[in-house]
């Protein structure tokens, strides 16, 4: 779930994909490189673990030194570092695990989703990517039927329905 923006000028192109949940770039592609930070689930269960995969490609004619660092917002535990060189024409994937805290919030004060922030140093350039996640509870409560009316001061039986979101 991304918004895609694409620009072309003077024979060069730039494509940026904006993560809808984090409201920030999650993937960038130019004529020289491609970089993306993709989470396995944008609505993980609180208390679970999800994978994040970084896809990086060097479209240039010279090697590209890469340093990757990832850290999570409150409720998303990850601290990942890697350094390597992308040879011309080479594409790689790196994968790590994000631990979603049982009390992880579904939104930050500004309304955006908590995110894993990836900082990439690509040669002399820096690039930040944000992978937003809205944790959801592993159980859901509802009343059956959909609406219940009770009279004040009168005891009434109310049926509750409990649903597990877990496999």
XYZ file of C-alpha atoms in Angstrom:
167
model
C 0.000 0.000 0.000
C 2.098 2.812 -1.387
C 1.744 6.031 -3.319
C 4.086 6.170 -6.315
C 5.652 9.364 -7.644
C 7.785 9.368 -10.783
C 9.854 12.149 -12.330
C 11.898 12.318 -15.533
C 14.180 15.127 -16.710
C 17.262 15.408 -18.903
C 17.312 11.656 -19.569
C 17.267 10.739 -15.854
C 14.432 9.265 -13.823
C 13.448 9.050 -10.166
C 10.690 6.893 -8.694
C 9.745 7.175 -5.034
C 7.211 4.952 -3.314
C 5.647 6.498 -0.199
C 4.532 4.084 2.524
C 0.869 4.876 3.189
C 1.123 3.996 6.895
C 4.388 5.812 7.689
C 3.760 8.638 5.172
C 7.424 8.515 4.170
C 9.566 6.895 1.441
C 9.771 3.089 1.552
C 11.437 2.579 -1.863
C 13.535 4.669 -4.230
C 14.694 3.882 -7.752
C 16.958 5.907 -10.023
C 18.966 5.124 -13.149
C 21.867 4.188 -10.869
C 20.253 2.270 -7.968
C 17.156 0.639 -6.521
C 16.447 0.394 -2.780
C 13.367 -0.869 -0.927
C 12.467 -1.904 2.646
C 9.525 -4.331 2.555
C 7.793 -5.761 5.623
C 6.052 -9.121 5.556
C 2.864 -7.651 7.080
C 1.786 -4.039 7.517
C -0.760 -5.134 10.150
C 1.146 -7.618 12.306
C -0.330 -9.109 15.454
C 0.859 -7.493 18.683
C 3.295 -9.896 20.338
C 4.380 -11.479 17.039
C 7.444 -11.313 14.820
C 7.555 -10.238 11.170
C 10.287 -10.216 8.588
C 11.621 -7.132 6.872
C 13.493 -7.524 3.599
C 15.759 -4.955 2.009
C 16.188 -5.174 -1.755
C 19.131 -3.251 -3.144
C 20.402 -3.063 -6.703
C 23.355 -1.313 -8.316
C 22.575 -0.178 -11.865
C 25.777 1.859 -12.172
C 29.019 0.837 -13.871
C 31.109 1.121 -10.697
C 30.971 -0.745 -7.347
C 28.767 0.812 -4.675
C 29.734 0.547 -0.983
C 26.615 0.082 1.172
C 26.088 0.485 4.914
C 22.608 -0.454 6.163
C 21.257 0.365 9.634
C 17.677 -0.294 10.787
C 15.916 0.624 14.047
C 12.266 0.518 15.083
C 9.898 3.024 16.642
C 8.367 2.317 20.056
C 6.898 -1.179 20.084
C 8.944 -2.403 17.090
C 12.196 -4.006 18.231
C 14.945 -4.290 15.644
C 18.524 -3.165 15.473
C 20.236 -4.406 12.347
C 23.534 -3.421 10.748
C 25.238 -4.650 7.606
C 28.011 -3.414 5.319
C 28.857 -4.753 1.871
C 29.770 -3.722 -1.671
C 27.315 -3.990 -4.547
C 29.129 -4.785 -7.763
C 27.882 -3.249 -11.025
C 24.604 -4.883 -12.052
C 24.331 -6.794 -8.764
C 21.112 -7.015 -6.743
C 20.915 -8.388 -3.183
C 18.355 -9.043 -0.494
C 18.926 -8.890 3.241
C 16.308 -10.073 5.752
C 15.877 -9.509 9.497
C 13.168 -9.998 12.112
C 11.109 -7.264 13.755
C 9.648 -8.129 17.157
C 6.255 -6.473 17.645
C 5.711 -5.752 21.338
C 2.472 -6.968 22.929
C 1.732 -3.338 23.866
C 2.842 -1.822 20.545
C 0.726 1.212 19.604
C -1.150 1.223 16.295
C -0.438 4.918 15.781
C 1.910 7.653 16.885
C 0.798 11.062 18.154
C 0.921 12.494 14.613
C -1.402 9.753 13.278
C 1.262 7.864 11.357
C 2.040 4.224 12.012
C 5.086 3.139 13.993
C 7.832 2.294 11.511
C 11.178 0.641 11.022
C 13.568 3.354 9.866
C 16.314 2.158 7.561
C 19.292 4.428 6.989
C 21.365 3.527 3.954
C 24.753 5.018 3.182
C 25.232 4.424 -0.527
C 28.740 5.581 -1.368
C 28.711 9.231 -0.277
C 24.897 9.540 -0.256
C 22.458 8.828 2.584
C 18.924 7.540 2.104
C 16.245 6.925 4.756
C 13.413 4.452 4.160
C 10.413 3.931 6.455
C 8.341 0.733 6.696
C 5.130 1.463 8.604
C 3.243 -1.150 10.616
C -0.067 -0.890 12.468
C -0.039 -3.673 15.086
C -3.432 -5.210 15.771
C -4.610 -7.160 18.825
C -4.362 -10.966 18.632
C -7.950 -11.298 19.928
C -11.148 -9.435 19.061
C -14.282 -8.979 21.181
C -17.751 -8.222 19.851
C -21.347 -8.562 21.004
C -23.784 -10.948 19.385
C -26.001 -9.915 17.702
C -24.307 -6.764 16.378
C -26.186 -4.390 18.693
C -27.422 -4.878 22.238
C -29.990 -2.730 24.043
C -30.310 -2.941 27.826
C -32.715 -1.246 30.196
C -31.326 0.760 33.133
C -31.510 -1.096 36.433
C -32.558 -4.390 34.790
C -30.103 -7.290 34.657
C -29.740 -8.597 31.107
C -27.719 -11.419 29.589
C -25.309 -10.187 26.919
C -23.556 -12.563 24.560
C -19.896 -11.811 23.904
C -18.033 -13.230 20.979
C -14.275 -13.747 21.225
C -12.311 -14.283 18.012
C -8.659 -15.227 17.741
C -6.676 -13.518 14.996
C -3.872 -16.063 15.377
C -3.390 -19.033 13.069
